[in-house]
Amino acid sequence: MAHKVGIIGGDGIGPEVIAEGLKVIRAAGVELDTVDYDLGGARYLRDGEVLSDETLEEWRGLDALYLGAVGTPEVPPGVIERGLLLKMRFVLDLYINRRPFIFEGDDARDPHDFIVIRENTEGTYAGEGGFLRKNTPAEIATQGSVNTRMGVERCIRYSFTLAQSRPRKHLTLVHKTNVLTFSGDLWERTFNEVAEEFPDVETAYNHVDAACIYFVQDPGRYDVIVTDNLFGDILTDLGGAVSGGIGFASSANLNPTGVSMFEPVHGSAPDIAGQNLANPTAAVLSGAMMLDHLGEAAAADRIRAAAADTSTLVGSTTEVGDLLVARLG
Ligand code: IPM
Ligand code: MN
């Protein structure tokens, strides 16, 4: 039976890269029953719609959601990000943001990869805070970080389980416990407690600033990383940049017991939109993660194999898509 997938192409390069992703998925032999949702900054400018509760409820009945990118410079910051993307992550409780990075390296016989697990529903993203005396000389703005034991623990437990399933069985907590002595303490204690359930998983801890150095100078030390929402946002752009470029960085927003959403890490890139210039590989690889989730692991592996040698994936958006389709035979 065809998998029922909601498609949100979104803004800028989003629809272009999703079209290639769908093309490659079909070429891998997987049948999708797609439902298009016209959402994002452009739609908002047209009729004010961001994301209705009815649409969200409809999504609960789907097998997955596949999203390109949302956001456009004409809409003030936050409207689409909070009203669409974050609403989706929060209301559907997509609490795991899984972002894999592949380092092909100079020696093709010794490739390396690591996976960042970013907590996806809490932290500074939760929306805590506000203004007092806004637009006066005495105004104050606060934006706190919300960290619940439940939210932190489920994310850490997922990460240990993932690390345990991998050959190296190694998990690094990334935080800033030397300064964030409240939230960092909660993360560290939870990490150490859950670690006792996974005696075969080796653990490490890095401060986030040090992790930035290691991402660049020694990424081979990592296997699985778990971190909070904002650190994970920043670190995964860096991860993309050091592992071949953000054009290859894929992600899964997972609710392990509900509908999940798959999207490239990159944004809508309005500067290159509509020019057939965007690299569709991140969207294609996000599609492969979606296939894993839909129980189509063989097709997902074939797509990843086709996209393996990233240095050969050059050309226009549609050319790279065609090349991947050709490699699938
Ligand atoms: C990402 C994006 C989003 C985030 C934005 C668009 C809200 O940067 O998915 O990494 O900050 O999470
Ligand atoms: Mn980001």
mmCIF file of C-alpha atoms and ligand atoms in Angstrom:
data_model
loop_
_atom_site.group_PDB
_atom_site.id
_atom_site.type_symbol
_atom_site.label_atom_id
_atom_site.label_comp_id
_atom_site.label_asym_id
_atom_site.label_seq_id
_atom_site.Cartn_x
_atom_site.Cartn_y
_atom_site.Cartn_z
ATOM 1 C CA MET A 1 0.000 0.000 0.000
ATOM 2 C CA ALA A 2 1.229 3.504 -0.809
ATOM 3 C CA HIS A 3 2.448 5.555 2.151
ATOM 4 C CA LYS A 4 0.395 8.660 2.772
ATOM 5 C CA VAL A 5 2.776 11.622 2.978
ATOM 6 C CA GLY A 6 1.999 15.314 3.475
ATOM 7 C CA ILE A 7 4.178 17.555 1.313
ATOM 8 C CA ILE A 8 5.075 21.075 2.384
ATOM 9 C CA GLY A 9 7.386 22.455 -0.297
ATOM 10 C CA GLY A 10 7.334 25.831 1.417
ATOM 11 C CA ASP A 11 9.282 28.869 0.311
ATOM 12 C CA GLY A 12 12.342 29.716 -1.749
ATOM 13 C CA ILE A 13 14.278 26.627 -2.824
ATOM 14 C CA GLY A 14 11.998 24.372 -0.750
ATOM 15 C CA PRO A 15 9.646 23.275 -3.546
ATOM 16 C CA GLU A 16 12.570 22.786 -5.965
ATOM 17 C CA VAL A 17 14.493 20.422 -3.683
ATOM 18 C CA ILE A 18 11.377 18.517 -2.585
ATOM 19 C CA ALA A 19 10.451 17.885 -6.233
ATOM 20 C CA GLU A 20 13.843 16.193 -6.706
ATOM 21 C CA GLY A 21 13.428 14.258 -3.464
ATOM 22 C CA LEU A 22 10.067 12.895 -4.621
ATOM 23 C CA LYS A 23 11.518 12.047 -8.018
ATOM 24 C CA VAL A 24 14.356 10.043 -6.427
ATOM 25 C CA ILE A 25 12.025 8.273 -3.975
ATOM 26 C CA ARG A 26 9.781 7.164 -6.850
ATOM 27 C CA ALA A 27 12.829 6.023 -8.818
ATOM 28 C CA ALA A 28 13.817 3.897 -5.823
ATOM 29 C CA GLY A 29 10.518 2.070 -6.301
ATOM 30 C CA VAL A 30 8.543 3.438 -3.365
ATOM 31 C CA GLU A 31 5.007 4.537 -3.987
ATOM 32 C CA LEU A 32 3.837 7.588 -2.098
ATOM 33 C CA ASP A 33 0.302 8.859 -1.884
ATOM 34 C CA THR A 34 1.073 12.565 -1.476
ATOM 35 C CA VAL A 35 -1.106 15.377 -0.188
ATOM 36 C CA ASP A 36 0.154 18.904 -0.923
ATOM 37 C CA TYR A 37 -0.035 21.654 1.670
ATOM 38 C CA ASP A 38 0.533 25.171 0.406
ATOM 39 C CA LEU A 39 2.082 26.717 3.515
ATOM 40 C CA GLY A 40 4.925 29.087 4.326
ATOM 41 C CA GLY A 41 5.736 32.769 3.964
ATOM 42 C CA ALA A 42 4.274 33.124 0.475
ATOM 43 C CA ARG A 43 0.949 31.649 1.563
ATOM 44 C CA TYR A 44 0.914 33.863 4.660
ATOM 45 C CA LEU A 45 1.410 36.964 2.515
ATOM 46 C CA ARG A 46 -1.470 35.869 0.290
ATOM 47 C CA ASP A 47 -4.191 35.203 2.843
ATOM 48 C CA GLY A 48 -2.713 35.320 6.352
ATOM 49 C CA GLU A 49 -2.826 31.540 6.880
ATOM 50 C CA VAL A 50 0.170 30.089 8.779
ATOM 51 C CA LEU A 51 -0.990 26.719 10.118
ATOM 52 C CA SER A 52 -4.508 25.960 11.260
ATOM 53 C CA ASP A 53 -5.380 23.511 13.995
ATOM 54 C CA GLU A 54 -7.521 21.608 11.470
ATOM 55 C CA THR A 55 -4.494 21.048 9.233
ATOM 56 C CA LEU A 56 -2.449 19.891 12.214
ATOM 57 C CA GLU A 57 -5.162 17.402 13.161
ATOM 58 C CA GLU A 58 -5.256 16.130 9.580
ATOM 59 C CA TRP A 59 -1.495 15.516 9.738
ATOM 60 C CA ARG A 60 -1.906 13.147 12.667
ATOM 61 C CA GLY A 61 -3.529 10.725 10.237
ATOM 62 C CA LEU A 62 -0.593 10.720 7.796
ATOM 63 C CA ASP A 63 2.348 8.319 7.667
ATOM 64 C CA ALA A 64 4.902 11.157 7.420
ATOM 65 C CA LEU A 65 5.488 14.783 6.471
ATOM 66 C CA TYR A 66 8.125 15.917 3.996
ATOM 67 C CA LEU A 67 9.086 19.596 4.159
ATOM 68 C CA GLY A 68 11.385 21.706 1.961
ATOM 69 C CA ALA A 69 11.999 24.994 3.738
ATOM 70 C CA VAL A 70 9.853 27.811 5.064
ATOM 71 C CA GLY A 71 10.483 31.507 5.513
ATOM 72 C CA THR A 72 10.704 34.521 3.276
ATOM 73 C CA PRO A 73 12.354 37.918 3.862
ATOM 74 C CA GLU A 74 9.075 39.805 3.360
ATOM 75 C CA VAL A 75 7.590 38.284 6.522
ATOM 76 C CA PRO A 76 8.928 39.489 9.905
ATOM 77 C CA PRO A 77 11.198 36.968 11.674
ATOM 78 C CA GLY A 78 9.383 34.472 13.848
ATOM 79 C CA VAL A 79 5.949 34.504 12.228
ATOM 80 C CA ILE A 80 6.522 31.462 10.038
ATOM 81 C CA GLU A 81 9.272 29.914 12.165
ATOM 82 C CA ARG A 82 7.160 29.912 15.327
ATOM 83 C CA GLY A 83 3.742 29.710 13.704
ATOM 84 C CA LEU A 84 4.513 26.839 11.335
ATOM 85 C CA LEU A 85 7.774 24.965 11.895
ATOM 86 C CA LEU A 86 7.974 25.186 15.678
ATOM 87 C CA LYS A 87 4.219 24.726 16.071
ATOM 88 C CA MET A 88 4.576 21.537 14.071
ATOM 89 C CA ARG A 89 7.490 20.324 16.203
ATOM 90 C CA PHE A 90 5.744 21.202 19.459
ATOM 91 C CA VAL A 91 2.140 20.156 18.787
ATOM 92 C CA LEU A 92 3.098 16.894 17.064
ATOM 93 C CA ASP A 93 5.710 16.442 19.842
ATOM 94 C CA LEU A 94 8.559 15.785 17.406
ATOM 95 C CA TYR A 95 10.975 15.675 20.298
ATOM 96 C CA ILE A 96 13.940 14.152 18.490
ATOM 97 C CA ASN A 97 15.745 16.108 15.807
ATOM 98 C CA ARG A 98 18.119 13.596 14.280
ATOM 99 C CA ARG A 99 20.852 15.003 12.040
ATOM 100 C CA PRO A 100 23.482 12.671 10.577
ATOM 101 C CA PHE A 101 26.788 13.873 9.135
ATOM 102 C CA ILE A 102 29.001 11.879 6.818
ATOM 103 C CA PHE A 103 32.686 12.590 6.450
ATOM 104 C CA GLU A 104 33.896 10.940 3.298
ATOM 105 C CA GLY A 105 37.448 11.955 4.172
ATOM 106 C CA ASP A 106 40.539 11.727 2.027
ATOM 107 C CA ASP A 107 40.623 7.994 2.399
ATOM 108 C CA ALA A 108 37.479 6.499 0.897
ATOM 109 C CA ARG A 109 38.175 3.193 2.693
ATOM 110 C CA ASP A 110 37.777 4.860 6.029
ATOM 111 C CA PRO A 111 34.640 7.003 5.957
ATOM 112 C CA HIS A 112 33.242 8.257 9.214
ATOM 113 C CA ASP A 113 29.869 9.491 10.292
ATOM 114 C CA PHE A 114 28.263 10.833 13.401
ATOM 115 C CA ILE A 115 24.718 11.712 14.368
ATOM 116 C CA VAL A 116 23.584 14.730 16.366
ATOM 117 C CA ILE A 117 20.435 14.248 18.430
ATOM 118 C CA ARG A 118 18.997 17.668 19.142
ATOM 119 C CA GLU A 119 16.225 18.036 21.715
ATOM 120 C CA ASN A 120 13.434 19.549 19.629
ATOM 121 C CA THR A 121 10.626 20.789 21.887
ATOM 122 C CA GLU A 122 12.160 22.726 24.793
ATOM 123 C CA GLY A 123 15.085 24.977 25.719
ATOM 124 C CA THR A 124 15.141 28.580 24.537
ATOM 125 C CA TYR A 125 12.807 27.563 21.706
ATOM 126 C CA ALA A 126 9.927 26.947 24.109
ATOM 127 C CA GLY A 127 8.908 30.598 23.960
ATOM 128 C CA GLU A 128 9.270 31.399 27.641
ATOM 129 C CA GLY A 129 9.783 35.088 28.449
ATOM 130 C CA GLY A 130 8.542 38.352 27.099
ATOM 131 C CA PHE A 131 8.834 42.109 27.195
ATOM 132 C CA LEU A 132 8.233 44.650 29.902
ATOM 133 C CA ARG A 133 7.917 48.330 28.965
ATOM 134 C CA LYS A 134 8.491 47.465 25.328
ATOM 135 C CA ASN A 135 9.702 50.339 23.135
ATOM 136 C CA THR A 136 10.562 52.525 26.098
ATOM 137 C CA PRO A 137 14.084 53.372 27.278
ATOM 138 C CA ALA A 138 13.523 51.085 30.260
ATOM 139 C CA GLU A 139 12.352 48.071 28.296
ATOM 140 C CA ILE A 140 13.442 44.606 29.279
ATOM 141 C CA ALA A 141 13.314 41.356 27.326
ATOM 142 C CA THR A 142 13.794 37.907 28.800
ATOM 143 C CA GLN A 143 13.898 34.562 27.002
ATOM 144 C CA GLY A 144 14.467 31.676 29.326
ATOM 145 C CA SER A 145 15.437 28.097 28.631
ATOM 146 C CA VAL A 146 12.827 25.522 29.569
ATOM 147 C CA ASN A 147 14.204 22.095 30.469
ATOM 148 C CA THR A 148 11.925 19.421 31.890
ATOM 149 C CA ARG A 149 13.219 16.204 33.377
ATOM 150 C CA MET A 150 10.771 14.303 31.143
ATOM 151 C CA GLY A 151 11.863 16.139 27.995
ATOM 152 C CA VAL A 152 15.552 15.833 28.694
ATOM 153 C CA GLU A 153 15.314 12.217 29.775
ATOM 154 C CA ARG A 154 13.388 10.938 26.752
ATOM 155 C CA CYS A 155 15.863 12.636 24.428
ATOM 156 C CA ILE A 156 18.864 11.236 26.292
ATOM 157 C CA ARG A 157 17.345 7.737 26.438
ATOM 158 C CA TYR A 158 16.712 7.796 22.672
ATOM 159 C CA SER A 159 20.352 8.816 22.169
ATOM 160 C CA PHE A 160 21.709 6.006 24.355
ATOM 161 C CA THR A 161 19.533 3.490 22.519
ATOM 162 C CA LEU A 162 20.822 4.799 19.191
ATOM 163 C CA ALA A 163 24.441 4.738 20.358
ATOM 164 C CA GLN A 164 23.997 1.178 21.618
ATOM 165 C CA SER A 165 22.787 0.076 18.185
ATOM 166 C CA ARG A 166 25.918 1.392 16.457
ATOM 167 C CA PRO A 167 29.277 -0.370 16.227
ATOM 168 C CA ARG A 168 31.203 2.178 18.307
ATOM 169 C CA LYS A 169 28.581 2.555 21.053
ATOM 170 C CA HIS A 170 29.770 6.014 22.032
ATOM 171 C CA LEU A 171 27.654 8.951 23.197
ATOM 172 C CA THR A 172 28.799 12.509 23.910
ATOM 173 C CA LEU A 173 26.720 15.004 25.862
ATOM 174 C CA VAL A 174 27.308 18.555 24.640
ATOM 175 C CA HIS A 175 26.246 21.417 26.907
ATOM 176 C CA LYS A 176 27.729 24.341 28.830
ATOM 177 C CA THR A 177 27.616 23.044 32.386
ATOM 178 C CA ASN A 178 30.329 25.435 33.554
ATOM 179 C CA VAL A 179 28.025 28.423 33.036
ATOM 180 C CA LEU A 180 24.474 27.028 32.677
ATOM 181 C CA THR A 181 24.578 25.599 36.169
ATOM 182 C CA PHE A 182 20.812 24.954 36.359
ATOM 183 C CA SER A 183 19.874 23.505 32.992
ATOM 184 C CA GLY A 184 23.344 22.007 32.523
ATOM 185 C CA ASP A 185 23.065 20.314 35.890
ATOM 186 C CA LEU A 186 19.705 18.788 34.954
ATOM 187 C CA TRP A 187 21.109 17.536 31.647
ATOM 188 C CA GLU A 188 24.276 16.134 33.222
ATOM 189 C CA ARG A 189 22.533 14.363 36.085
ATOM 190 C CA THR A 190 19.948 12.876 33.748
ATOM 191 C CA PHE A 191 22.673 11.784 31.333
ATOM 192 C CA ASN A 192 24.646 10.073 34.104
ATOM 193 C CA GLU A 193 21.571 8.344 35.503
ATOM 194 C CA VAL A 194 20.370 7.026 32.142
ATOM 195 C CA ALA A 195 23.947 5.934 31.378
ATOM 196 C CA GLU A 196 23.646 3.309 34.117
ATOM 197 C CA GLU A 197 20.993 1.538 32.028
ATOM 198 C CA PHE A 198 23.480 1.316 29.144
ATOM 199 C CA PRO A 199 26.720 -0.037 30.645
ATOM 200 C CA ASP A 200 28.020 -1.021 27.181
ATOM 201 C CA VAL A 201 27.818 2.567 25.858
ATOM 202 C CA GLU A 202 30.942 4.638 26.365
ATOM 203 C CA THR A 203 30.210 8.258 27.315
ATOM 204 C CA ALA A 204 31.925 11.619 27.020
ATOM 205 C CA TYR A 205 31.113 15.229 27.778
ATOM 206 C CA ASN A 206 32.138 18.361 25.850
ATOM 207 C CA HIS A 207 31.330 21.983 26.474
ATOM 208 C CA VAL A 208 29.645 23.376 23.376
ATOM 209 C CA ASP A 209 32.448 25.845 22.614
ATOM 210 C CA ALA A 210 35.023 23.063 22.713
ATOM 211 C CA ALA A 211 32.739 20.900 20.569
ATOM 212 C CA CYS A 212 32.925 23.610 17.883
ATOM 213 C CA ILE A 213 36.688 23.133 17.753
ATOM 214 C CA TYR A 214 36.389 19.333 17.618
ATOM 215 C CA PHE A 215 33.769 19.501 14.860
ATOM 216 C CA VAL A 216 36.367 21.239 12.728
ATOM 217 C CA GLN A 217 39.603 19.654 13.905
ATOM 218 C CA ASP A 218 38.713 16.181 15.144
ATOM 219 C CA PRO A 219 35.191 15.101 14.106
ATOM 220 C CA GLY A 220 36.331 11.471 14.207
ATOM 221 C CA ARG A 221 35.999 11.490 17.976
ATOM 222 C CA TYR A 222 32.190 11.543 17.686
ATOM 223 C CA ASP A 223 29.699 8.736 17.172
ATOM 224 C CA VAL A 224 26.413 10.023 18.639
ATOM 225 C CA ILE A 225 26.016 13.459 20.233
ATOM 226 C CA VAL A 226 23.074 14.584 22.341
ATOM 227 C CA THR A 227 22.444 18.233 23.076
ATOM 228 C CA ASP A 228 19.781 20.834 23.753
ATOM 229 C CA ASN A 229 17.661 22.640 21.194
ATOM 230 C CA LEU A 230 19.708 25.807 20.597
ATOM 231 C CA PHE A 231 23.141 24.209 20.863
ATOM 232 C CA GLY A 232 21.885 21.553 18.467
ATOM 233 C CA ASP A 233 20.628 24.148 16.002
ATOM 234 C CA ILE A 234 23.995 25.894 15.879
ATOM 235 C CA LEU A 235 26.142 22.767 15.980
ATOM 236 C CA THR A 236 24.278 21.110 13.130
ATOM 237 C CA ASP A 237 24.867 24.025 10.758
ATOM 238 C CA LEU A 238 28.542 23.681 11.665
ATOM 239 C CA GLY A 239 28.278 19.933 11.155
ATOM 240 C CA GLY A 240 26.928 20.529 7.671
ATOM 241 C CA ALA A 241 29.641 23.023 6.849
ATOM 242 C CA VAL A 242 32.481 20.694 7.878
ATOM 243 C CA SER A 243 31.039 17.538 6.309
ATOM 244 C CA GLY A 244 30.759 18.595 2.690
ATOM 245 C CA GLY A 245 28.402 21.550 2.958
ATOM 246 C CA ILE A 246 24.936 22.359 4.227
ATOM 247 C CA GLY A 247 23.596 21.164 0.869
ATOM 248 C CA PHE A 248 24.135 17.588 2.067
ATOM 249 C CA ALA A 249 22.747 17.892 5.608
ATOM 250 C CA SER A 250 19.514 15.971 6.208
ATOM 251 C CA SER A 251 17.261 15.715 9.216
ATOM 252 C CA ALA A 252 14.386 13.865 10.791
ATOM 253 C CA ASN A 253 12.003 15.422 13.311
ATOM 254 C CA LEU A 254 10.760 12.344 15.094
ATOM 255 C CA ASN A 255 7.938 11.437 17.357
ATOM 256 C CA PRO A 256 8.804 7.764 17.903
ATOM 257 C CA THR A 257 5.136 6.948 18.507
ATOM 258 C CA GLY A 258 3.416 9.330 16.098
ATOM 259 C CA VAL A 259 3.687 11.072 12.767
ATOM 260 C CA SER A 260 7.205 12.383 12.011
ATOM 261 C CA MET A 261 8.554 15.121 9.731
ATOM 262 C CA PHE A 262 11.572 15.038 7.418
ATOM 263 C CA GLU A 263 13.362 18.154 6.126
ATOM 264 C CA PRO A 264 16.788 19.319 4.991
ATOM 265 C CA VAL A 265 18.782 21.288 7.606
ATOM 266 C CA HIS A 266 19.161 24.238 5.248
ATOM 267 C CA GLY A 267 16.709 27.111 4.876
ATOM 268 C CA SER A 268 14.752 28.591 1.994
ATOM 269 C CA ALA A 269 17.774 30.446 0.488
ATOM 270 C CA PRO A 270 15.723 33.214 -1.180
ATOM 271 C CA ASP A 271 18.863 34.522 -2.912
ATOM 272 C CA ILE A 272 19.076 31.456 -5.147
ATOM 273 C CA ALA A 273 15.382 30.512 -5.293
ATOM 274 C CA GLY A 274 13.797 29.687 -8.630
ATOM 275 C CA GLN A 275 17.131 29.411 -10.428
ATOM 276 C CA ASN A 276 17.604 25.633 -10.392
ATOM 277 C CA LEU A 277 20.798 26.187 -8.354
ATOM 278 C CA ALA A 278 20.072 24.582 -4.995
ATOM 279 C CA ASN A 279 21.668 21.263 -4.112
ATOM 280 C CA PRO A 280 18.756 18.826 -3.662
ATOM 281 C CA THR A 281 20.898 16.181 -1.925
ATOM 282 C CA ALA A 282 19.939 17.265 1.612
ATOM 283 C CA ALA A 283 16.258 16.925 0.693
ATOM 284 C CA VAL A 284 16.926 13.583 -1.025
ATOM 285 C CA LEU A 285 18.763 12.239 2.033
ATOM 286 C CA SER A 286 15.974 13.523 4.299
ATOM 287 C CA GLY A 287 13.638 11.550 2.037
ATOM 288 C CA ALA A 288 15.806 8.471 2.643
ATOM 289 C CA MET A 289 15.397 8.987 6.394
ATOM 290 C CA MET A 290 11.654 9.174 5.803
ATOM 291 C CA LEU A 291 11.797 5.847 3.950
ATOM 292 C CA ASP A 292 13.640 4.271 6.905
ATOM 293 C CA HIS A 293 10.791 5.477 9.085
ATOM 294 C CA LEU A 294 8.169 4.096 6.663
ATOM 295 C CA GLY A 295 9.750 0.640 6.761
ATOM 296 C CA GLU A 296 11.391 1.009 3.338
ATOM 297 C CA ALA A 297 14.968 0.542 4.556
ATOM 298 C CA ALA A 298 16.191 -1.184 1.393
ATOM 299 C CA ALA A 299 15.125 1.720 -0.822
ATOM 300 C CA ALA A 300 16.591 4.177 1.694
ATOM 301 C CA ASP A 301 19.942 2.357 1.586
ATOM 302 C CA ARG A 302 19.928 2.403 -2.211
ATOM 303 C CA ILE A 303 19.328 6.162 -2.218
ATOM 304 C CA ARG A 304 22.127 6.726 0.286
ATOM 305 C CA ALA A 305 24.456 4.589 -1.812
ATOM 306 C CA ALA A 306 23.576 6.632 -4.910
ATOM 307 C CA ALA A 307 24.348 9.844 -2.997
ATOM 308 C CA ALA A 308 27.504 8.500 -1.368
ATOM 309 C CA ASP A 309 30.217 10.175 -3.395
ATOM 310 C CA THR A 310 29.167 13.768 -2.781
ATOM 311 C CA SER A 311 31.996 15.265 -4.846
ATOM 312 C CA THR A 312 30.286 13.896 -7.965
ATOM 313 C CA LEU A 313 26.916 15.426 -7.110
ATOM 314 C CA VAL A 314 27.455 18.670 -8.966
ATOM 315 C CA GLY A 315 25.200 20.515 -11.360
ATOM 316 C CA SER A 316 21.835 22.184 -11.282
ATOM 317 C CA THR A 317 19.061 21.093 -8.931
ATOM 318 C CA THR A 318 17.390 18.969 -11.578
ATOM 319 C CA GLU A 319 20.701 17.605 -12.925
ATOM 320 C CA VAL A 320 21.695 16.305 -9.496
ATOM 321 C CA GLY A 321 18.225 14.768 -9.140
ATOM 322 C CA ASP A 322 18.531 13.140 -12.569
ATOM 323 C CA LEU A 323 22.001 11.840 -11.725
ATOM 324 C CA LEU A 324 20.704 10.196 -8.546
ATOM 325 C CA VAL A 325 17.791 8.691 -10.475
ATOM 326 C CA ALA A 326 20.224 7.338 -13.098
ATOM 327 C CA ARG A 327 22.408 5.793 -10.385
ATOM 328 C CA LEU A 328 19.383 3.998 -8.983
ATOM 329 C CA GLY A 329 19.174 2.273 -12.349
HETATM 330 C C1 IPM B 1 16.514 24.457 11.718
HETATM 331 C C2 IPM B 1 16.127 25.880 11.454
HETATM 332 C C3 IPM B 1 14.986 26.275 12.371
HETATM 333 C C4 IPM B 1 15.478 26.126 13.807
HETATM 334 C C5 IPM B 1 14.408 27.670 12.161
HETATM 335 C C6 IPM B 1 13.987 27.881 10.719
HETATM 336 C C7 IPM B 1 13.285 27.978 13.096
HETATM 337 O O1 IPM B 1 17.210 26.737 11.596
HETATM 338 O O2 IPM B 1 15.664 23.571 11.528
HETATM 339 O O3 IPM B 1 17.656 24.202 12.113
HETATM 340 O O4 IPM B 1 16.069 27.058 14.362
HETATM 341 O O5 IPM B 1 15.259 25.068 14.373
HETATM 342 MN MN MN B 2 19.060 25.702 12.059
#
